[in-house]
Coordinates of C-alpha atoms in Angstrom, one line a residue:
X6 CA 1.5 53.3 47.1
X7 CA -0.6 56.3 47.0
X8 CA -1.4 58.3 43.9
X9 CA 0.8 61.1 45.3
X10 CA 3.6 58.7 45.5
X11 CA 3.2 57.6 41.9
X12 CA 3.0 61.2 40.9
X13 CA 6.6 61.7 42.3
X14 CA 8.1 59.3 40.2
X15 CA 7.2 60.8 36.9
X16 CA 9.8 63.5 36.6
X17 CA 11.9 61.6 33.9
X18 CA 8.8 60.7 31.8
X19 CA 8.0 62.8 28.9
X20 CA 4.5 62.7 27.0
X21 CA 4.6 64.3 23.6
X22 CA 7.8 66.0 24.4
X23 CA 7.2 67.5 27.7
X24 CA 6.2 66.7 31.2
X25 CA 2.8 66.1 31.8
X26 CA 0.7 68.8 34.0
X27 CA 0.1 68.0 37.3
X28 CA -3.6 66.7 38.2
X29 CA -6.0 69.4 39.5
X30 CA -7.9 68.4 42.6
X31 CA -8.9 64.5 42.2
X32 CA -8.5 64.3 38.7
X33 CA -5.7 62.2 37.0
X34 CA -4.3 62.9 33.3
X35 CA -5.9 61.2 30.8
X36 CA -4.0 58.4 28.7
X37 CA -1.4 55.9 30.0
X38 CA 1.3 56.7 32.4
X39 CA 3.5 53.8 33.6
X40 CA 4.2 55.3 36.9
X41 CA 0.4 55.2 37.9
X42 CA 0.6 51.4 37.3
X43 CA 2.0 51.2 40.8
X44 CA -1.0 52.5 42.5
X45 CA -3.1 50.2 40.0
X46 CA -1.5 47.1 40.9
X47 CA -1.0 48.1 44.6
X48 CA -4.7 48.8 45.0
X49 CA -6.8 47.3 42.2
X50 CA -5.3 44.5 40.5
X51 CA -6.8 41.1 41.6
X52 CA -3.5 39.3 42.2
X53 CA -5.3 36.8 44.3
X54 CA -8.1 35.7 41.9
X55 CA -5.3 35.6 39.1
X56 CA -3.4 33.0 41.4
X57 CA -6.6 31.2 42.2
X58 CA -7.6 30.9 38.5
X59 CA -4.2 29.7 37.4
X60 CA -3.8 27.2 40.3
X61 CA -7.1 25.2 39.2
X62 CA -7.7 24.4 42.8
X63 CA -4.1 23.3 43.2
X64 CA -3.7 25.2 46.6
X65 CA -2.2 22.7 48.9
X66 CA -5.5 22.4 50.9
X67 CA -6.2 18.9 49.4
X68 CA -4.1 16.1 49.7
X69 CA -5.0 15.4 46.0
X70 CA -3.3 18.7 44.9
X71 CA -0.1 19.1 42.9
X72 CA 1.8 21.6 45.1
X73 CA 3.9 22.2 41.9
X74 CA 1.5 23.2 39.3
X75 CA 1.3 27.1 39.9
X76 CA 5.0 27.2 40.0
X77 CA 5.4 25.5 36.6
X78 CA 3.2 28.3 34.8
X79 CA 4.9 30.7 32.8
X80 CA 4.2 34.4 33.2
X81 CA 6.0 37.1 30.9
X82 CA 6.4 40.7 32.0
X83 CA 6.9 43.6 29.4
X84 CA 8.5 46.4 31.2
X85 CA 8.7 50.1 30.3
X86 CA 10.9 50.7 27.4
X87 CA 10.0 47.3 25.7
X88 CA 12.2 45.3 27.7
X89 CA 10.9 41.5 28.0
X90 CA 11.2 39.1 30.8
X91 CA 10.0 35.6 29.7
X92 CA 9.8 32.7 31.5
X93 CA 8.8 34.1 35.1
X94 CA 7.4 31.6 37.7
X95 CA 6.2 31.8 41.3
X96 CA 5.3 29.6 44.0
X97 CA 2.6 31.4 45.6
X98 CA 0.3 34.5 45.3
X99 CA 2.3 36.5 47.5
X100 CA 5.4 36.0 45.3
X101 CA 3.3 36.8 42.2
X102 CA 1.9 40.0 43.7
X103 CA 5.4 41.0 44.8
X104 CA 7.2 40.7 41.6
X105 CA 4.2 42.6 39.7
X106 CA 4.4 45.5 42.2
X107 CA 8.4 45.5 42.0
X108 CA 8.6 45.3 38.4
X109 CA 5.3 47.2 37.6
X110 CA 5.0 45.7 33.9
X111 CA 3.0 47.4 31.2
X112 CA 2.0 44.3 30.1
X113 CA 1.6 40.8 31.5
X114 CA 1.2 37.8 29.5
X115 CA 0.4 34.2 30.5
X116 CA 1.9 31.1 29.1
X117 CA 1.6 27.5 29.5
X118 CA 2.0 25.0 32.5
X119 CA 5.4 23.4 31.5
X120 CA 6.6 20.0 32.8
X121 CA 9.4 21.9 34.9
X122 CA 9.8 25.3 36.1
X123 CA 10.1 27.6 33.4
X124 CA 12.6 29.9 35.3
X125 CA 15.0 27.0 34.9
X126 CA 14.5 26.7 31.4
X127 CA 18.1 27.2 29.9
X128 CA 19.3 24.6 32.3
X129 CA 17.0 22.0 31.3
X130 CA 17.1 22.7 27.7
X131 CA 20.7 21.7 27.6
X132 CA 19.8 18.3 28.5
X133 CA 17.6 17.5 25.6
X134 CA 14.6 18.3 23.5
X135 CA 11.9 16.5 25.9
X136 CA 13.4 18.1 29.2
X137 CA 11.3 21.3 28.9
X138 CA 8.0 21.1 27.1
X139 CA 4.5 22.6 27.8
X140 CA 2.1 19.9 29.6
X141 CA -0.8 22.1 29.8
X142 CA -2.4 25.3 28.5
X143 CA -6.0 26.7 28.1
X144 CA -7.3 26.6 24.7
X145 CA -7.3 30.2 23.6
X146 CA -8.7 32.3 20.9
X147 CA -7.4 35.7 19.6
X148 CA -9.4 37.9 17.5
X149 CA -8.4 41.3 16.2
X150 CA -10.6 43.7 14.3
X151 CA -8.1 44.8 12.1
X152 CA -8.5 41.6 10.3
X153 CA -11.8 43.1 9.3
X154 CA -10.4 46.2 7.7
X155 CA -11.4 44.9 4.0
X156 CA -15.3 45.1 5.4
X157 CA -15.5 48.1 7.6
X158 CA -15.2 51.7 6.3
X159 CA -15.8 53.6 9.7
X160 CA -12.5 52.8 11.1
X161 CA -9.0 51.3 10.1
X162 CA -6.2 49.9 11.7
X163 CA -6.3 50.0 15.8
X164 CA -9.3 52.6 15.6
X165 CA -12.7 51.0 16.9
X166 CA -16.1 52.5 17.2
X167 CA -19.7 51.6 17.9
X168 CA -20.4 50.9 14.3
X169 CA -17.7 48.3 13.6
X170 CA -17.3 46.8 17.2
X171 CA -20.6 44.7 16.7
X172 CA -18.2 42.6 14.5
X173 CA -16.6 41.4 17.7
X174 CA -20.0 40.6 19.4
X175 CA -20.7 38.3 16.5
X176 CA -17.4 36.5 17.3
X177 CA -18.3 36.1 20.7
X178 CA -22.0 34.7 20.0
X179 CA -20.7 32.6 17.2
X180 CA -17.6 30.9 18.9
X181 CA -19.0 30.7 22.7
X182 CA -22.2 28.7 21.5
X183 CA -20.0 26.2 19.3
X184 CA -17.5 25.7 22.1
X185 CA -20.6 25.2 24.7
X186 CA -22.7 23.2 22.5
X187 CA -20.7 21.4 20.0
X188 CA -17.6 20.4 22.3
X189 CA -19.2 20.5 25.5
X190 CA -16.9 23.2 27.3
X191 CA -18.3 25.0 30.3
X192 CA -15.6 27.1 31.9
X193 CA -14.9 30.0 29.4
X194 CA -13.9 33.5 29.8
X195 CA -14.0 36.2 27.3
X196 CA -11.9 39.1 27.8
X197 CA -11.6 42.6 25.9
X198 CA -8.1 43.1 24.9
X199 CA -8.0 46.9 25.8
X200 CA -7.8 48.2 22.3
X201 CA -9.4 46.6 19.1
X202 CA -10.4 42.9 19.8
X203 CA -11.2 40.2 22.2
X204 CA -9.7 37.0 23.8
X205 CA -11.0 33.5 24.6
X206 CA -9.8 31.4 27.5
X207 CA -11.4 27.9 27.6
X208 CA -10.4 26.6 31.1
X209 CA -12.0 23.0 31.2
X210 CA -9.6 20.4 32.2
X211 CA -10.1 18.4 29.2
X212 CA -9.6 21.9 26.9
X213 CA -6.1 22.6 29.1
X214 CA -4.9 19.0 28.2
X215 CA -5.4 19.0 24.7
X216 CA -2.4 18.5 22.7
X217 CA -1.5 20.4 19.6
X218 CA -2.9 18.4 17.0
X219 CA -6.3 18.5 19.0
X220 CA -6.1 22.3 19.4
X221 CA -5.6 22.5 15.5
X222 CA -8.7 20.3 14.8
X223 CA -10.7 22.6 17.1
X224 CA -9.4 25.8 15.3
X225 CA -9.8 24.1 11.9
X226 CA -13.6 23.2 13.1
X227 CA -14.1 27.1 12.7
X228 CA -12.6 27.7 9.9
X229 CA -14.0 29.0 6.6
X230 CA -12.2 29.5 3.3
X231 CA -11.5 33.1 2.7
X232 CA -10.1 34.4 -0.7
X233 CA -7.7 37.0 -1.2
X234 CA -7.7 40.4 -2.6
X235 CA -7.1 39.1 -6.2
X236 CA -9.9 36.4 -6.0
X237 CA -13.6 37.0 -6.7
X238 CA -14.6 34.0 -4.6
X239 CA -13.8 35.3 -1.3
X240 CA -16.0 32.6 0.7
X241 CA -16.5 29.0 -0.5
X242 CA -19.6 27.3 1.1
X243 CA -19.6 23.6 -0.3
X244 CA -22.2 20.8 0.0
X245 CA -25.9 20.5 -0.4
X246 CA -26.5 21.8 3.0
X247 CA -24.4 23.9 5.2
X248 CA -22.4 22.3 8.1
X249 CA -24.7 22.4 11.4
X250 CA -22.1 25.0 12.5
X251 CA -22.4 27.2 9.8
X252 CA -26.2 26.6 9.3
X253 CA -26.7 27.5 13.0
X254 CA -24.4 30.6 13.0
X255 CA -26.2 32.1 9.8
X256 CA -29.7 31.6 11.2
X257 CA -29.2 32.7 14.7
X258 CA -26.4 35.4 14.4
X259 CA -25.0 36.3 10.8
X260 CA -28.1 36.7 8.9
X261 CA -30.0 39.5 11.0
X262 CA -26.5 41.1 12.2
X263 CA -25.3 41.5 8.4
X264 CA -28.5 43.5 7.6
X265 CA -27.4 45.8 10.2
X266 CA -23.8 46.1 8.8
X267 CA -25.1 46.9 5.6
X268 CA -26.7 50.0 6.9
X269 CA -23.9 51.0 9.4
X270 CA -20.9 50.3 7.0
X271 CA -23.0 51.7 3.8
X272 CA -22.2 48.5 2.0
X273 CA -24.5 49.1 -0.7
X274 CA -25.1 52.7 -1.2
X275 CA -21.4 53.7 -2.3
X276 CA -20.5 52.4 -5.6
X277 CA -16.9 51.6 -4.7
X278 CA -18.4 49.2 -1.9
X279 CA -21.3 47.8 -3.8
X280 CA -18.9 46.8 -6.9
X281 CA -17.2 44.5 -4.1
X282 CA -20.4 42.6 -3.5
X283 CA -21.2 42.4 -7.1
X284 CA -17.9 41.1 -8.0
X285 CA -18.7 38.1 -5.6
X286 CA -21.5 37.1 -7.8
X287 CA -20.6 34.4 -10.3
X288 CA -23.1 35.1 -13.1
X289 CA -21.8 38.2 -14.9
X290 CA -25.4 39.1 -16.2
X291 CA -27.0 39.1 -12.8
X292 CA -24.3 41.5 -11.5
X293 CA -24.5 43.5 -14.6
X294 CA -28.4 44.0 -14.3
X295 CA -28.3 44.8 -10.6
X296 CA -25.3 47.3 -11.4
X297 CA -27.6 49.1 -13.9
X298 CA -30.5 49.4 -11.6
X299 CA -28.3 50.6 -8.8
X300 CA -26.8 53.4 -11.2
X301 CA -30.0 54.7 -12.3
X302 CA -31.5 54.9 -9.0
X303 CA -28.5 56.8 -7.7
X304 CA -30.4 60.3 -7.9
X305 CA -34.1 59.3 -8.3
X306 CA -34.8 57.2 -5.0
X307 CA -37.6 58.7 -3.0
X308 CA -38.1 55.8 -0.8
X309 CA -37.9 56.4 2.9
X310 CA -36.4 52.9 3.5
X311 CA -32.5 52.7 3.5
X312 CA -31.1 52.3 0.2
X313 CA -28.9 49.4 1.3
X314 CA -31.7 47.3 2.7
X315 CA -33.6 47.9 -0.7
X316 CA -30.7 46.9 -2.7
X317 CA -29.9 44.0 -0.5
X318 CA -33.6 42.8 -1.1
X319 CA -32.9 43.2 -5.0
X320 CA -29.9 41.2 -4.8
X321 CA -31.5 38.3 -2.8
X322 CA -34.5 38.2 -5.1
X323 CA -32.6 38.0 -8.1
X324 CA -30.2 35.3 -6.8
X325 CA -32.7 33.2 -5.0
X326 CA -35.8 33.6 -7.5
X327 CA -37.0 30.3 -9.2
X328 CA -35.3 31.1 -12.5
X329 CA -31.9 31.6 -10.8
X330 CA -31.5 28.6 -8.6
X331 CA -28.6 27.1 -10.6
X332 CA -25.4 25.6 -8.6
X333 CA -23.2 28.3 -9.0
X334 CA -25.5 30.9 -7.1
X335 CA -27.1 28.4 -4.8
X336 CA -24.9 29.6 -1.9
X337 CA -23.9 33.2 -3.2
X338 CA -25.9 35.0 -0.5
X339 CA -24.7 33.1 2.3
X340 CA -21.2 33.5 1.0
X341 CA -21.4 37.3 0.8
X342 CA -22.7 37.3 4.6
X343 CA -20.0 34.9 5.9
X344 CA -17.4 36.9 4.2
X345 CA -18.6 40.2 6.0
X346 CA -19.5 38.7 9.2
X347 CA -18.2 35.2 9.9
X348 CA -15.5 35.3 12.8
X349 CA -11.7 35.8 11.6
X350 CA -9.8 33.9 14.3
X351 CA -5.8 34.1 14.5
X352 CA -5.6 30.5 13.8
X353 CA -1.9 29.8 14.9
X354 CA -2.7 31.2 18.4
X355 CA -5.5 28.7 18.9
X356 CA -3.3 25.7 17.4
X357 CA -0.1 25.9 19.8
X358 CA 0.3 25.5 23.6
X359 CA 3.0 27.7 23.8
X360 CA 1.5 30.8 22.6
X361 CA 1.5 33.8 25.2
X362 CA -1.8 35.8 25.7
X363 CA -2.6 39.0 27.6
X364 CA -3.8 38.5 31.3
X365 CA -7.0 39.9 32.1
X366 CA -7.1 43.2 34.2
X367 CA -3.9 44.4 32.3
X368 CA -4.0 48.1 31.3
X369 CA -3.4 48.5 27.6
X370 CA -0.5 50.9 27.3
X371 CA -1.9 52.5 24.1
X372 CA -5.6 53.2 25.3
X373 CA -5.2 53.2 29.3
X374 CA -8.4 50.9 29.1
X375 CA -8.4 47.9 31.5
X376 CA -8.7 44.4 29.8
X377 CA -12.0 43.6 31.5
X378 CA -14.2 40.3 31.1
X379 CA -17.2 40.5 28.8
X380 CA -20.4 38.5 29.7
X381 CA -21.3 36.2 26.6
X382 CA -24.8 36.2 27.6
X383 CA -24.9 40.0 27.3
X384 CA -22.1 40.9 25.0
X385 CA -24.5 43.0 22.9
X386 CA -24.4 45.4 25.6
X387 CA -20.8 45.7 25.8
X388 CA -19.3 49.2 24.9
X389 CA -15.5 49.5 24.7
X390 CA -15.6 53.2 24.9
X391 CA -16.9 53.2 28.6
X392 CA -14.4 50.4 29.7
X393 CA -12.6 51.9 33.0
X394 CA -9.3 53.7 32.1
X395 CA -6.3 54.0 34.2
X396 CA -6.5 57.7 34.7
X397 CA -10.3 57.3 35.6
X398 CA -9.8 54.7 38.1
X399 CA -7.2 56.5 40.0
X400 CA -9.4 59.6 40.0
X401 CA -12.2 57.5 41.6
X402 CA -9.4 56.1 44.1
X403 CA -8.5 59.9 44.9
X404 CA -12.3 60.5 45.2
X405 CA -12.8 57.7 47.7
X406 CA -9.7 58.4 49.3
X407 CA -6.9 55.7 49.9
X408 CA -7.5 53.9 53.1
X409 CA -4.9 51.3 54.0
X410 CA -6.9 49.6 56.7
X411 CA -9.5 49.0 54.1
X412 CA -8.1 47.2 50.9
X413 CA -10.8 44.6 50.4
X414 CA -13.3 47.3 49.4
X415 CA -10.9 49.6 47.3
X416 CA -12.0 48.1 44.1
X417 CA -15.6 48.2 44.8
X418 CA -15.5 51.9 45.0
X419 CA -14.2 52.1 41.4
X420 CA -15.7 51.3 38.0
X421 CA -13.5 48.4 38.0
X422 CA -15.6 46.5 40.8
X423 CA -18.5 45.3 38.6
X424 CA -15.7 43.3 36.2
X425 CA -13.9 41.9 39.2
X426 CA -17.3 40.6 40.7
X427 CA -18.4 39.4 37.4
X428 CA -15.0 37.6 37.0
X429 CA -15.4 36.0 40.4
X430 CA -19.0 34.9 40.7
X431 CA -19.5 34.0 36.8
X432 CA -16.2 32.4 36.2
X433 CA -13.9 31.8 38.9
X434 CA -16.0 30.2 41.4
X435 CA -18.0 27.6 39.2
X436 CA -14.6 26.9 37.8
X437 CA -12.6 26.3 41.2
X438 CA -15.9 24.0 42.2
X439 CA -15.4 22.1 39.2
X440 CA -11.7 21.6 39.6
X441 CA -12.0 20.5 43.3
X442 CA -14.7 17.9 42.5
X443 CA -12.1 16.7 39.9
X444 CA -9.2 16.5 42.3
X445 CA -11.5 14.9 44.9
X446 CA -12.5 12.5 42.1
X447 CA -9.1 11.6 41.1
X448 CA -7.7 11.2 44.6
X449 CA -10.6 8.7 45.6
X450 CA -9.8 6.6 42.3
X451 CA -6.3 6.7 43.4
X452 CA -7.0 5.3 46.8
X453 CA -9.3 2.7 45.4
X454 CA -6.4 1.4 43.4
X455 CA -4.3 1.6 45.9
X456 CA -6.6 -0.6 48.2
X457 CA -7.0 -3.1 45.4
X458 CA -3.4 -3.6 44.8
X459 CA -2.8 -4.0 48.5
X460 CA -5.7 -6.7 48.9
X461 CA -3.6 -8.9 46.3

């Protein structure tokens, strides 16, 4: 479908109470238009790559393949007007692509692999509890920046800017390092949610086969106690030494990041904000002394150094000086840093196999931005405000011209090409190589077992 054909289907769509103005030249109106999705799905969405990923080498080309594997994967479509279609399943890449192009979902979610075809869920469900159950699913993590609304002051709710987005960068650095170094996972995909957060897919075979209890144990590994609005003790770090995960996170990521956060969010230059930090100090006399210093210097400071940095240095000196090294204050500085900067995961998403998660390369309906992969090795360079949008991509397609005989190069002529190439080269190819090796190894082991049984 061409852009012009997509335009012809927009007569019944109203935006802000009126019909959108037709594009001038090669321009496409900003924002999200569900009708433009037809052109996006037809020309740019990497259907084949999604199929290869979700097949994990079970493509029928090796005698050890499980040919039913992809057909037991659940896909969920959200159509325009919030119509939900769960338990969709497909037997091939062409069948998946055809369904997406025909239904044009505004959102695609991916669920687990079940023991039977999920499209027949209701028929199997009548036969008993164990006849329809998830058997495999990536270990997933979902982080939403709205969970940091009590520590960011530049934005609230779904709004995100370059001052608060680094909170998501910290999430990627801390969690990715732990997944690789502490658990030995290798095939990890980080994806921008399209609006206000990040998603993580851990795709190693041993991760996909974890049961709910094992997933919960990994999720709990990352958990740090967080107090509520009514408790002064926001974070509790116990023990004489920090857990290795926490110690590494603090020294390699959190400590330096928090000092930047101090300035970007003005945590200690505004009374309402520094009072929140002073309340976390269990010794009232120290908190009172700091409060007095800061109130006195409110109008008298002539230092060129940022006032937030100066006050943070004063706080650390008072809490960590020799005369203050008492049990109740020993962890106070670290606890403040962890409260403001440590990853806040949606624990329930990670603990259960049956949770859905938005597919990469979907277009977020509120922002029009594509859910592109993020390179964890360069995550500090990721800028959510420059992510390709639906309107930008269609404009780029118009500029390049729609050549039906050159489909393979269509994506490369747009700003989405870089993200698709990264997905293929840095994630998909190494993953499929590992999957093929695992299938080959398992197949050979079965042959050996068969030979042994025959020899008897």
